[in-house]
């Protein structure tokens, strides 16, 4: 995310006392865009619905399959037998999804080079055509890979827990309620997303 946009986001969000406390506690959030789109999308498949520790173990085994233990190219993954992918810990479905993503790049199905000129919705409509890529994966891609500033993944459990703590709710909020109330944070909801995660993972008490 460009420094000017991030600075504007922090200034805007600091007008809300609770958010100002989070900003003061955790500092400037880390937004480092990734140019390797295949790396980002395929790695998101590995991490889906797993704890970070388990996912990293599988990811390390997956990378170790290839030369110099560097992240493989789409062609290398497509040429890797599904059984080999499953042997490193991927489920049958995830192994298939890895091939789906790799084939998309190899066959040039999506013009990834145009993403910098496309809207969030246009990118989403392209990516969800790939079997295995759902809304959550697209949202993570938009935030962490493309550094789009206004994404709010309301279905993410970590965001729901952070939101619950932020508003001191007795139970997890409904996603529709979250989306409505998050309108106040436009156009910087991606920045808020990171702070809500920080509030859950870090030693922060209201």
mmCIF file with all atom_site columns, C-alpha atoms in Angstrom:
data_model
loop_
_atom_site.group_PDB
_atom_site.id
_atom_site.type_symbol
_atom_site.label_atom_id
_atom_site.label_alt_id
_atom_site.label_comp_id
_atom_site.label_asym_id
_atom_site.label_entity_id
_atom_site.label_seq_id
_atom_site.pdbx_PDB_ins_code
_atom_site.Cartn_x
_atom_site.Cartn_y
_atom_site.Cartn_z
_atom_site.occupancy
_atom_site.B_iso_or_equiv
_atom_site.pdbx_formal_charge
_atom_site.auth_seq_id
_atom_site.auth_comp_id
_atom_site.auth_asym_id
_atom_site.auth_atom_id
_atom_site.pdbx_PDB_model_num
ATOM 1   C CA . UNK A 1 1   ? 0.000   0.000   0.000   1.00 0.00 ? 1   UNK A CA 1
ATOM 2   C CA . UNK A 1 2   ? 1.357   3.408   -0.931  1.00 0.00 ? 2   UNK A CA 1
ATOM 3   C CA . UNK A 1 3   ? 2.663   5.368   2.036   1.00 0.00 ? 3   UNK A CA 1
ATOM 4   C CA . UNK A 1 4   ? 0.407   8.348   1.325   1.00 0.00 ? 4   UNK A CA 1
ATOM 5   C CA . UNK A 1 5   ? -2.725  6.182   1.353   1.00 0.00 ? 5   UNK A CA 1
ATOM 6   C CA . UNK A 1 6   ? -1.635  4.469   4.567   1.00 0.00 ? 6   UNK A CA 1
ATOM 7   C CA . UNK A 1 7   ? -0.839  7.797   6.240   1.00 0.00 ? 7   UNK A CA 1
ATOM 8   C CA . UNK A 1 8   ? -4.254  9.132   5.234   1.00 0.00 ? 8   UNK A CA 1
ATOM 9   C CA . UNK A 1 9   ? -5.873  5.972   6.585   1.00 0.00 ? 9   UNK A CA 1
ATOM 10  C CA . UNK A 1 10  ? -4.185  6.268   9.972   1.00 0.00 ? 10  UNK A CA 1
ATOM 11  C CA . UNK A 1 11  ? -5.103  9.945   10.251  1.00 0.00 ? 11  UNK A CA 1
ATOM 12  C CA . UNK A 1 12  ? -8.719  9.240   9.326   1.00 0.00 ? 12  UNK A CA 1
ATOM 13  C CA . UNK A 1 13  ? -9.118  6.216   11.606  1.00 0.00 ? 13  UNK A CA 1
ATOM 14  C CA . UNK A 1 14  ? -7.430  7.962   14.553  1.00 0.00 ? 14  UNK A CA 1
ATOM 15  C CA . UNK A 1 15  ? -10.485 10.182  14.844  1.00 0.00 ? 15  UNK A CA 1
ATOM 16  C CA . UNK A 1 16  ? -12.194 7.198   16.477  1.00 0.00 ? 16  UNK A CA 1
ATOM 17  C CA . UNK A 1 17  ? -10.830 6.876   20.057  1.00 0.00 ? 17  UNK A CA 1
ATOM 18  C CA . UNK A 1 18  ? -10.831 3.069   20.186  1.00 0.00 ? 18  UNK A CA 1
ATOM 19  C CA . UNK A 1 19  ? -9.131  2.782   16.822  1.00 0.00 ? 19  UNK A CA 1
ATOM 20  C CA . UNK A 1 20  ? -6.599  5.397   17.890  1.00 0.00 ? 20  UNK A CA 1
ATOM 21  C CA . UNK A 1 21  ? -5.717  3.171   20.847  1.00 0.00 ? 21  UNK A CA 1
ATOM 22  C CA . UNK A 1 22  ? -5.142  0.204   18.539  1.00 0.00 ? 22  UNK A CA 1
ATOM 23  C CA . UNK A 1 23  ? -2.963  2.295   16.249  1.00 0.00 ? 23  UNK A CA 1
ATOM 24  C CA . UNK A 1 24  ? -0.951  3.512   19.233  1.00 0.00 ? 24  UNK A CA 1
ATOM 25  C CA . UNK A 1 25  ? -0.568  -0.003  20.610  1.00 0.00 ? 25  UNK A CA 1
ATOM 26  C CA . UNK A 1 26  ? 0.435   -1.825  17.430  1.00 0.00 ? 26  UNK A CA 1
ATOM 27  C CA . UNK A 1 27  ? 1.930   0.913   15.269  1.00 0.00 ? 27  UNK A CA 1
ATOM 28  C CA . UNK A 1 28  ? 1.798   1.119   11.497  1.00 0.00 ? 28  UNK A CA 1
ATOM 29  C CA . UNK A 1 29  ? 0.450   -2.088  9.911   1.00 0.00 ? 29  UNK A CA 1
ATOM 30  C CA . UNK A 1 30  ? 2.629   -4.063  7.544   1.00 0.00 ? 30  UNK A CA 1
ATOM 31  C CA . UNK A 1 31  ? 1.450   -3.981  3.925   1.00 0.00 ? 31  UNK A CA 1
ATOM 32  C CA . UNK A 1 32  ? 4.037   -5.486  1.613   1.00 0.00 ? 32  UNK A CA 1
ATOM 33  C CA . UNK A 1 33  ? 2.588   -6.361  -1.781  1.00 0.00 ? 33  UNK A CA 1
ATOM 34  C CA . UNK A 1 34  ? 3.646   -9.590  -3.504  1.00 0.00 ? 34  UNK A CA 1
ATOM 35  C CA . UNK A 1 35  ? 4.450   -9.676  -7.205  1.00 0.00 ? 35  UNK A CA 1
ATOM 36  C CA . UNK A 1 36  ? 4.281   -13.463 -7.479  1.00 0.00 ? 36  UNK A CA 1
ATOM 37  C CA . UNK A 1 37  ? 0.538   -14.002 -7.854  1.00 0.00 ? 37  UNK A CA 1
ATOM 38  C CA . UNK A 1 38  ? 0.874   -17.764 -8.273  1.00 0.00 ? 38  UNK A CA 1
ATOM 39  C CA . UNK A 1 39  ? 2.785   -17.998 -5.010  1.00 0.00 ? 39  UNK A CA 1
ATOM 40  C CA . UNK A 1 40  ? 0.127   -15.991 -3.202  1.00 0.00 ? 40  UNK A CA 1
ATOM 41  C CA . UNK A 1 41  ? -2.891  -17.874 -4.570  1.00 0.00 ? 41  UNK A CA 1
ATOM 42  C CA . UNK A 1 42  ? -1.480  -21.382 -4.286  1.00 0.00 ? 42  UNK A CA 1
ATOM 43  C CA . UNK A 1 43  ? -0.164  -20.738 -0.785  1.00 0.00 ? 43  UNK A CA 1
ATOM 44  C CA . UNK A 1 44  ? -3.622  -19.533 0.251   1.00 0.00 ? 44  UNK A CA 1
ATOM 45  C CA . UNK A 1 45  ? -4.974  -22.958 -0.714  1.00 0.00 ? 45  UNK A CA 1
ATOM 46  C CA . UNK A 1 46  ? -2.470  -24.647 1.592   1.00 0.00 ? 46  UNK A CA 1
ATOM 47  C CA . UNK A 1 47  ? -3.436  -22.378 4.494   1.00 0.00 ? 47  UNK A CA 1
ATOM 48  C CA . UNK A 1 48  ? -7.214  -22.665 4.075   1.00 0.00 ? 48  UNK A CA 1
ATOM 49  C CA . UNK A 1 49  ? -8.971  -23.941 7.219   1.00 0.00 ? 49  UNK A CA 1
ATOM 50  C CA . UNK A 1 50  ? -5.736  -24.893 8.973   1.00 0.00 ? 50  UNK A CA 1
ATOM 51  C CA . UNK A 1 51  ? -3.833  -23.474 11.910  1.00 0.00 ? 51  UNK A CA 1
ATOM 52  C CA . UNK A 1 52  ? -0.785  -21.456 10.962  1.00 0.00 ? 52  UNK A CA 1
ATOM 53  C CA . UNK A 1 53  ? 1.591   -24.048 12.421  1.00 0.00 ? 53  UNK A CA 1
ATOM 54  C CA . UNK A 1 54  ? 0.106   -26.994 10.552  1.00 0.00 ? 54  UNK A CA 1
ATOM 55  C CA . UNK A 1 55  ? -0.171  -25.032 7.315   1.00 0.00 ? 55  UNK A CA 1
ATOM 56  C CA . UNK A 1 56  ? 3.476   -23.934 7.490   1.00 0.00 ? 56  UNK A CA 1
ATOM 57  C CA . UNK A 1 57  ? 4.602   -27.523 7.983   1.00 0.00 ? 57  UNK A CA 1
ATOM 58  C CA . UNK A 1 58  ? 2.712   -28.610 4.864   1.00 0.00 ? 58  UNK A CA 1
ATOM 59  C CA . UNK A 1 59  ? 3.935   -25.573 2.936   1.00 0.00 ? 59  UNK A CA 1
ATOM 60  C CA . UNK A 1 60  ? 7.560   -26.344 3.828   1.00 0.00 ? 60  UNK A CA 1
ATOM 61  C CA . UNK A 1 61  ? 7.138   -29.964 2.700   1.00 0.00 ? 61  UNK A CA 1
ATOM 62  C CA . UNK A 1 62  ? 5.537   -28.784 -0.528  1.00 0.00 ? 62  UNK A CA 1
ATOM 63  C CA . UNK A 1 63  ? 8.377   -26.368 -1.343  1.00 0.00 ? 63  UNK A CA 1
ATOM 64  C CA . UNK A 1 64  ? 10.955  -29.045 -0.493  1.00 0.00 ? 64  UNK A CA 1
ATOM 65  C CA . UNK A 1 65  ? 9.682   -31.082 -3.454  1.00 0.00 ? 65  UNK A CA 1
ATOM 66  C CA . UNK A 1 66  ? 11.318  -28.678 -5.894  1.00 0.00 ? 66  UNK A CA 1
ATOM 67  C CA . UNK A 1 67  ? 14.813  -27.655 -6.956  1.00 0.00 ? 67  UNK A CA 1
ATOM 68  C CA . UNK A 1 68  ? 16.804  -25.696 -4.413  1.00 0.00 ? 68  UNK A CA 1
ATOM 69  C CA . UNK A 1 69  ? 13.672  -25.709 -2.247  1.00 0.00 ? 69  UNK A CA 1
ATOM 70  C CA . UNK A 1 70  ? 12.445  -22.564 -4.005  1.00 0.00 ? 70  UNK A CA 1
ATOM 71  C CA . UNK A 1 71  ? 8.784   -21.878 -4.604  1.00 0.00 ? 71  UNK A CA 1
ATOM 72  C CA . UNK A 1 72  ? 7.827   -23.756 -7.788  1.00 0.00 ? 72  UNK A CA 1
ATOM 73  C CA . UNK A 1 73  ? 6.513   -22.342 -11.036 1.00 0.00 ? 73  UNK A CA 1
ATOM 74  C CA . UNK A 1 74  ? 2.956   -23.095 -12.208 1.00 0.00 ? 74  UNK A CA 1
ATOM 75  C CA . UNK A 1 75  ? 4.330   -25.536 -14.776 1.00 0.00 ? 75  UNK A CA 1
ATOM 76  C CA . UNK A 1 76  ? 6.301   -27.429 -12.140 1.00 0.00 ? 76  UNK A CA 1
ATOM 77  C CA . UNK A 1 77  ? 3.224   -27.801 -9.950  1.00 0.00 ? 77  UNK A CA 1
ATOM 78  C CA . UNK A 1 78  ? 1.064   -28.882 -12.872 1.00 0.00 ? 78  UNK A CA 1
ATOM 79  C CA . UNK A 1 79  ? 3.645   -31.549 -13.692 1.00 0.00 ? 79  UNK A CA 1
ATOM 80  C CA . UNK A 1 80  ? 3.614   -32.840 -10.110 1.00 0.00 ? 80  UNK A CA 1
ATOM 81  C CA . UNK A 1 81  ? 1.446   -35.914 -9.635  1.00 0.00 ? 81  UNK A CA 1
ATOM 82  C CA . UNK A 1 82  ? -1.566  -35.391 -7.378  1.00 0.00 ? 82  UNK A CA 1
ATOM 83  C CA . UNK A 1 83  ? -0.455  -38.281 -5.178  1.00 0.00 ? 83  UNK A CA 1
ATOM 84  C CA . UNK A 1 84  ? 2.870   -36.550 -4.548  1.00 0.00 ? 84  UNK A CA 1
ATOM 85  C CA . UNK A 1 85  ? 1.026   -33.397 -3.497  1.00 0.00 ? 85  UNK A CA 1
ATOM 86  C CA . UNK A 1 86  ? -1.176  -35.436 -1.179  1.00 0.00 ? 86  UNK A CA 1
ATOM 87  C CA . UNK A 1 87  ? 1.863   -37.125 0.359   1.00 0.00 ? 87  UNK A CA 1
ATOM 88  C CA . UNK A 1 88  ? 3.102   -33.773 1.708   1.00 0.00 ? 88  UNK A CA 1
ATOM 89  C CA . UNK A 1 89  ? -0.169  -33.334 3.608   1.00 0.00 ? 89  UNK A CA 1
ATOM 90  C CA . UNK A 1 90  ? -2.575  -31.744 1.153   1.00 0.00 ? 90  UNK A CA 1
ATOM 91  C CA . UNK A 1 91  ? -6.094  -33.142 1.036   1.00 0.00 ? 91  UNK A CA 1
ATOM 92  C CA . UNK A 1 92  ? -7.387  -34.661 -2.198  1.00 0.00 ? 92  UNK A CA 1
ATOM 93  C CA . UNK A 1 93  ? -9.419  -31.504 -2.839  1.00 0.00 ? 93  UNK A CA 1
ATOM 94  C CA . UNK A 1 94  ? -6.534  -29.131 -2.144  1.00 0.00 ? 94  UNK A CA 1
ATOM 95  C CA . UNK A 1 95  ? -4.159  -31.074 -4.381  1.00 0.00 ? 95  UNK A CA 1
ATOM 96  C CA . UNK A 1 96  ? -6.690  -30.702 -7.175  1.00 0.00 ? 96  UNK A CA 1
ATOM 97  C CA . UNK A 1 97  ? -7.072  -26.993 -6.459  1.00 0.00 ? 97  UNK A CA 1
ATOM 98  C CA . UNK A 1 98  ? -3.301  -26.540 -6.719  1.00 0.00 ? 98  UNK A CA 1
ATOM 99  C CA . UNK A 1 99  ? -3.447  -28.052 -10.195 1.00 0.00 ? 99  UNK A CA 1
ATOM 100 C CA . UNK A 1 100 ? -6.406  -25.820 -11.092 1.00 0.00 ? 100 UNK A CA 1
ATOM 101 C CA . UNK A 1 101 ? -4.502  -22.683 -10.141 1.00 0.00 ? 101 UNK A CA 1
ATOM 102 C CA . UNK A 1 102 ? -1.341  -23.827 -11.901 1.00 0.00 ? 102 UNK A CA 1
ATOM 103 C CA . UNK A 1 103 ? -3.294  -24.606 -15.085 1.00 0.00 ? 103 UNK A CA 1
ATOM 104 C CA . UNK A 1 104 ? -4.836  -21.133 -15.020 1.00 0.00 ? 104 UNK A CA 1
ATOM 105 C CA . UNK A 1 105 ? -1.364  -19.597 -15.153 1.00 0.00 ? 105 UNK A CA 1
ATOM 106 C CA . UNK A 1 106 ? 0.093   -22.062 -17.651 1.00 0.00 ? 106 UNK A CA 1
ATOM 107 C CA . UNK A 1 107 ? -2.836  -21.672 -20.062 1.00 0.00 ? 107 UNK A CA 1
ATOM 108 C CA . UNK A 1 108 ? -2.966  -17.895 -19.532 1.00 0.00 ? 108 UNK A CA 1
ATOM 109 C CA . UNK A 1 109 ? -6.679  -18.104 -18.745 1.00 0.00 ? 109 UNK A CA 1
ATOM 110 C CA . UNK A 1 110 ? -6.646  -14.879 -16.712 1.00 0.00 ? 110 UNK A CA 1
ATOM 111 C CA . UNK A 1 111 ? -4.697  -11.770 -17.683 1.00 0.00 ? 111 UNK A CA 1
ATOM 112 C CA . UNK A 1 112 ? -3.081  -11.168 -14.310 1.00 0.00 ? 112 UNK A CA 1
ATOM 113 C CA . UNK A 1 113 ? -1.029  -8.312  -15.734 1.00 0.00 ? 113 UNK A CA 1
ATOM 114 C CA . UNK A 1 114 ? -4.235  -6.268  -15.924 1.00 0.00 ? 114 UNK A CA 1
ATOM 115 C CA . UNK A 1 115 ? -5.063  -6.570  -12.222 1.00 0.00 ? 115 UNK A CA 1
ATOM 116 C CA . UNK A 1 116 ? -3.465  -3.243  -11.343 1.00 0.00 ? 116 UNK A CA 1
ATOM 117 C CA . UNK A 1 117 ? -6.009  -1.522  -13.575 1.00 0.00 ? 117 UNK A CA 1
ATOM 118 C CA . UNK A 1 118 ? -9.052  -3.517  -12.446 1.00 0.00 ? 118 UNK A CA 1
ATOM 119 C CA . UNK A 1 119 ? -11.538 -2.857  -9.667  1.00 0.00 ? 119 UNK A CA 1
ATOM 120 C CA . UNK A 1 120 ? -11.831 -5.131  -6.627  1.00 0.00 ? 120 UNK A CA 1
ATOM 121 C CA . UNK A 1 121 ? -15.063 -6.626  -7.964  1.00 0.00 ? 121 UNK A CA 1
ATOM 122 C CA . UNK A 1 122 ? -13.602 -7.223  -11.416 1.00 0.00 ? 122 UNK A CA 1
ATOM 123 C CA . UNK A 1 123 ? -10.676 -9.112  -9.898  1.00 0.00 ? 123 UNK A CA 1
ATOM 124 C CA . UNK A 1 124 ? -13.008 -11.118 -7.683  1.00 0.00 ? 124 UNK A CA 1
ATOM 125 C CA . UNK A 1 125 ? -15.152 -12.111 -10.665 1.00 0.00 ? 125 UNK A CA 1
ATOM 126 C CA . UNK A 1 126 ? -12.038 -13.357 -12.455 1.00 0.00 ? 126 UNK A CA 1
ATOM 127 C CA . UNK A 1 127 ? -10.523 -15.306 -9.580  1.00 0.00 ? 127 UNK A CA 1
ATOM 128 C CA . UNK A 1 128 ? -13.633 -17.130 -8.384  1.00 0.00 ? 128 UNK A CA 1
ATOM 129 C CA . UNK A 1 129 ? -13.782 -18.823 -11.782 1.00 0.00 ? 129 UNK A CA 1
ATOM 130 C CA . UNK A 1 130 ? -10.870 -20.949 -10.565 1.00 0.00 ? 130 UNK A CA 1
ATOM 131 C CA . UNK A 1 131 ? -12.187 -23.980 -8.693  1.00 0.00 ? 131 UNK A CA 1
ATOM 132 C CA . UNK A 1 132 ? -10.845 -23.801 -5.145  1.00 0.00 ? 132 UNK A CA 1
ATOM 133 C CA . UNK A 1 133 ? -10.717 -20.013 -5.000  1.00 0.00 ? 133 UNK A CA 1
ATOM 134 C CA . UNK A 1 134 ? -13.577 -18.615 -2.930  1.00 0.00 ? 134 UNK A CA 1
ATOM 135 C CA . UNK A 1 135 ? -14.481 -15.176 -1.580  1.00 0.00 ? 135 UNK A CA 1
ATOM 136 C CA . UNK A 1 136 ? -12.201 -15.445 1.480   1.00 0.00 ? 136 UNK A CA 1
ATOM 137 C CA . UNK A 1 137 ? -9.163  -16.325 -0.643  1.00 0.00 ? 137 UNK A CA 1
ATOM 138 C CA . UNK A 1 138 ? -9.914  -13.425 -2.978  1.00 0.00 ? 138 UNK A CA 1
ATOM 139 C CA . UNK A 1 139 ? -10.182 -11.046 -0.018  1.00 0.00 ? 139 UNK A CA 1
ATOM 140 C CA . UNK A 1 140 ? -6.818  -12.192 1.351   1.00 0.00 ? 140 UNK A CA 1
ATOM 141 C CA . UNK A 1 141 ? -5.305  -11.751 -2.112  1.00 0.00 ? 141 UNK A CA 1
ATOM 142 C CA . UNK A 1 142 ? -6.714  -8.243  -2.432  1.00 0.00 ? 142 UNK A CA 1
ATOM 143 C CA . UNK A 1 143 ? -5.422  -7.220  1.001   1.00 0.00 ? 143 UNK A CA 1
ATOM 144 C CA . UNK A 1 144 ? -2.008  -8.840  1.207   1.00 0.00 ? 144 UNK A CA 1
ATOM 145 C CA . UNK A 1 145 ? -0.959  -9.248  -2.415  1.00 0.00 ? 145 UNK A CA 1
ATOM 146 C CA . UNK A 1 146 ? -2.510  -6.256  -4.166  1.00 0.00 ? 146 UNK A CA 1
ATOM 147 C CA . UNK A 1 147 ? -2.728  -4.088  -1.009  1.00 0.00 ? 147 UNK A CA 1
ATOM 148 C CA . UNK A 1 148 ? -6.201  -2.835  -1.856  1.00 0.00 ? 148 UNK A CA 1
ATOM 149 C CA . UNK A 1 149 ? -7.165  -0.416  0.948   1.00 0.00 ? 149 UNK A CA 1
ATOM 150 C CA . UNK A 1 150 ? -10.889 -1.067  1.392   1.00 0.00 ? 150 UNK A CA 1
ATOM 151 C CA . UNK A 1 151 ? -11.489 -4.798  1.905   1.00 0.00 ? 151 UNK A CA 1
ATOM 152 C CA . UNK A 1 152 ? -13.419 -6.096  4.910   1.00 0.00 ? 152 UNK A CA 1
ATOM 153 C CA . UNK A 1 153 ? -13.534 -9.930  5.204   1.00 0.00 ? 153 UNK A CA 1
ATOM 154 C CA . UNK A 1 154 ? -16.518 -10.166 7.531   1.00 0.00 ? 154 UNK A CA 1
ATOM 155 C CA . UNK A 1 155 ? -16.746 -13.969 7.257   1.00 0.00 ? 155 UNK A CA 1
ATOM 156 C CA . UNK A 1 156 ? -13.233 -14.436 8.667   1.00 0.00 ? 156 UNK A CA 1
ATOM 157 C CA . UNK A 1 157 ? -13.382 -15.811 12.203  1.00 0.00 ? 157 UNK A CA 1
ATOM 158 C CA . UNK A 1 158 ? -10.428 -13.727 13.360  1.00 0.00 ? 158 UNK A CA 1
ATOM 159 C CA . UNK A 1 159 ? -12.127 -10.537 12.177  1.00 0.00 ? 159 UNK A CA 1
ATOM 160 C CA . UNK A 1 160 ? -15.344 -11.567 13.882  1.00 0.00 ? 160 UNK A CA 1
ATOM 161 C CA . UNK A 1 161 ? -13.478 -12.143 17.161  1.00 0.00 ? 161 UNK A CA 1
ATOM 162 C CA . UNK A 1 162 ? -11.644 -8.840  16.829  1.00 0.00 ? 162 UNK A CA 1
ATOM 163 C CA . UNK A 1 163 ? -14.884 -7.024  16.091  1.00 0.00 ? 163 UNK A CA 1
ATOM 164 C CA . UNK A 1 164 ? -16.517 -8.734  19.080  1.00 0.00 ? 164 UNK A CA 1
ATOM 165 C CA . UNK A 1 165 ? -13.732 -7.516  21.356  1.00 0.00 ? 165 UNK A CA 1
ATOM 166 C CA . UNK A 1 166 ? -13.721 -4.054  19.820  1.00 0.00 ? 166 UNK A CA 1
ATOM 167 C CA . UNK A 1 167 ? -17.406 -3.537  20.572  1.00 0.00 ? 167 UNK A CA 1
ATOM 168 C CA . UNK A 1 168 ? -17.415 -5.710  23.732  1.00 0.00 ? 168 UNK A CA 1
ATOM 169 C CA . UNK A 1 169 ? -20.150 -7.997  22.430  1.00 0.00 ? 169 UNK A CA 1
ATOM 170 C CA . UNK A 1 170 ? -21.326 -11.038 24.369  1.00 0.00 ? 170 UNK A CA 1
ATOM 171 C CA . UNK A 1 171 ? -21.261 -13.268 21.288  1.00 0.00 ? 171 UNK A CA 1
ATOM 172 C CA . UNK A 1 172 ? -19.843 -13.267 17.780  1.00 0.00 ? 172 UNK A CA 1
ATOM 173 C CA . UNK A 1 173 ? -21.507 -10.673 15.544  1.00 0.00 ? 173 UNK A CA 1
ATOM 174 C CA . UNK A 1 174 ? -23.557 -11.420 12.458  1.00 0.00 ? 174 UNK A CA 1
ATOM 175 C CA . UNK A 1 175 ? -21.709 -10.702 9.250   1.00 0.00 ? 175 UNK A CA 1
ATOM 176 C CA . UNK A 1 176 ? -24.469 -8.450  7.902   1.00 0.00 ? 176 UNK A CA 1
ATOM 177 C CA . UNK A 1 177 ? -24.287 -6.285  11.021  1.00 0.00 ? 177 UNK A CA 1
ATOM 178 C CA . UNK A 1 178 ? -20.520 -6.102  10.735  1.00 0.00 ? 178 UNK A CA 1
ATOM 179 C CA . UNK A 1 179 ? -20.610 -5.005  7.107   1.00 0.00 ? 179 UNK A CA 1
ATOM 180 C CA . UNK A 1 180 ? -23.153 -2.294  7.850   1.00 0.00 ? 180 UNK A CA 1
ATOM 181 C CA . UNK A 1 181 ? -21.249 -0.884  10.800  1.00 0.00 ? 181 UNK A CA 1
ATOM 182 C CA . UNK A 1 182 ? -17.914 -1.129  8.973   1.00 0.00 ? 182 UNK A CA 1
ATOM 183 C CA . UNK A 1 183 ? -19.178 1.455   6.502   1.00 0.00 ? 183 UNK A CA 1
ATOM 184 C CA . UNK A 1 184 ? -17.895 4.047   8.942   1.00 0.00 ? 184 UNK A CA 1
ATOM 185 C CA . UNK A 1 185 ? -14.341 2.896   8.180   1.00 0.00 ? 185 UNK A CA 1
ATOM 186 C CA . UNK A 1 186 ? -14.518 3.337   4.410   1.00 0.00 ? 186 UNK A CA 1
ATOM 187 C CA . UNK A 1 187 ? -12.356 3.692   2.371   1.00 0.00 ? 187 UNK A CA 1
ATOM 188 C CA . UNK A 1 188 ? -9.738  2.124   4.671   1.00 0.00 ? 188 UNK A CA 1
ATOM 189 C CA . UNK A 1 189 ? -11.341 -1.107  5.852   1.00 0.00 ? 189 UNK A CA 1
ATOM 190 C CA . UNK A 1 190 ? -8.268  -3.191  4.961   1.00 0.00 ? 190 UNK A CA 1
ATOM 191 C CA . UNK A 1 191 ? -6.293  -1.228  7.527   1.00 0.00 ? 191 UNK A CA 1
ATOM 192 C CA . UNK A 1 192 ? -9.014  -1.791  10.117  1.00 0.00 ? 192 UNK A CA 1
ATOM 193 C CA . UNK A 1 193 ? -8.952  -5.494  9.256   1.00 0.00 ? 193 UNK A CA 1
ATOM 194 C CA . UNK A 1 194 ? -5.317  -5.777  10.282  1.00 0.00 ? 194 UNK A CA 1
ATOM 195 C CA . UNK A 1 195 ? -5.890  -3.941  13.549  1.00 0.00 ? 195 UNK A CA 1
ATOM 196 C CA . UNK A 1 196 ? -8.815  -6.203  14.427  1.00 0.00 ? 196 UNK A CA 1
ATOM 197 C CA . UNK A 1 197 ? -6.554  -9.207  13.878  1.00 0.00 ? 197 UNK A CA 1
ATOM 198 C CA . UNK A 1 198 ? -3.845  -7.595  15.998  1.00 0.00 ? 198 UNK A CA 1
ATOM 199 C CA . UNK A 1 199 ? -6.357  -7.013  18.796  1.00 0.00 ? 199 UNK A CA 1
ATOM 200 C CA . UNK A 1 200 ? -7.114  -10.740 18.907  1.00 0.00 ? 200 UNK A CA 1
ATOM 201 C CA . UNK A 1 201 ? -3.553  -12.043 18.596  1.00 0.00 ? 201 UNK A CA 1
ATOM 202 C CA . UNK A 1 202 ? -1.733  -9.448  20.649  1.00 0.00 ? 202 UNK A CA 1
ATOM 203 C CA . UNK A 1 203 ? -1.688  -8.702  24.386  1.00 0.00 ? 203 UNK A CA 1
ATOM 204 C CA . UNK A 1 204 ? -4.240  -5.910  24.228  1.00 0.00 ? 204 UNK A CA 1
ATOM 205 C CA . UNK A 1 205 ? -6.873  -5.192  26.856  1.00 0.00 ? 205 UNK A CA 1
ATOM 206 C CA . UNK A 1 206 ? -9.706  -2.721  26.559  1.00 0.00 ? 206 UNK A CA 1
#
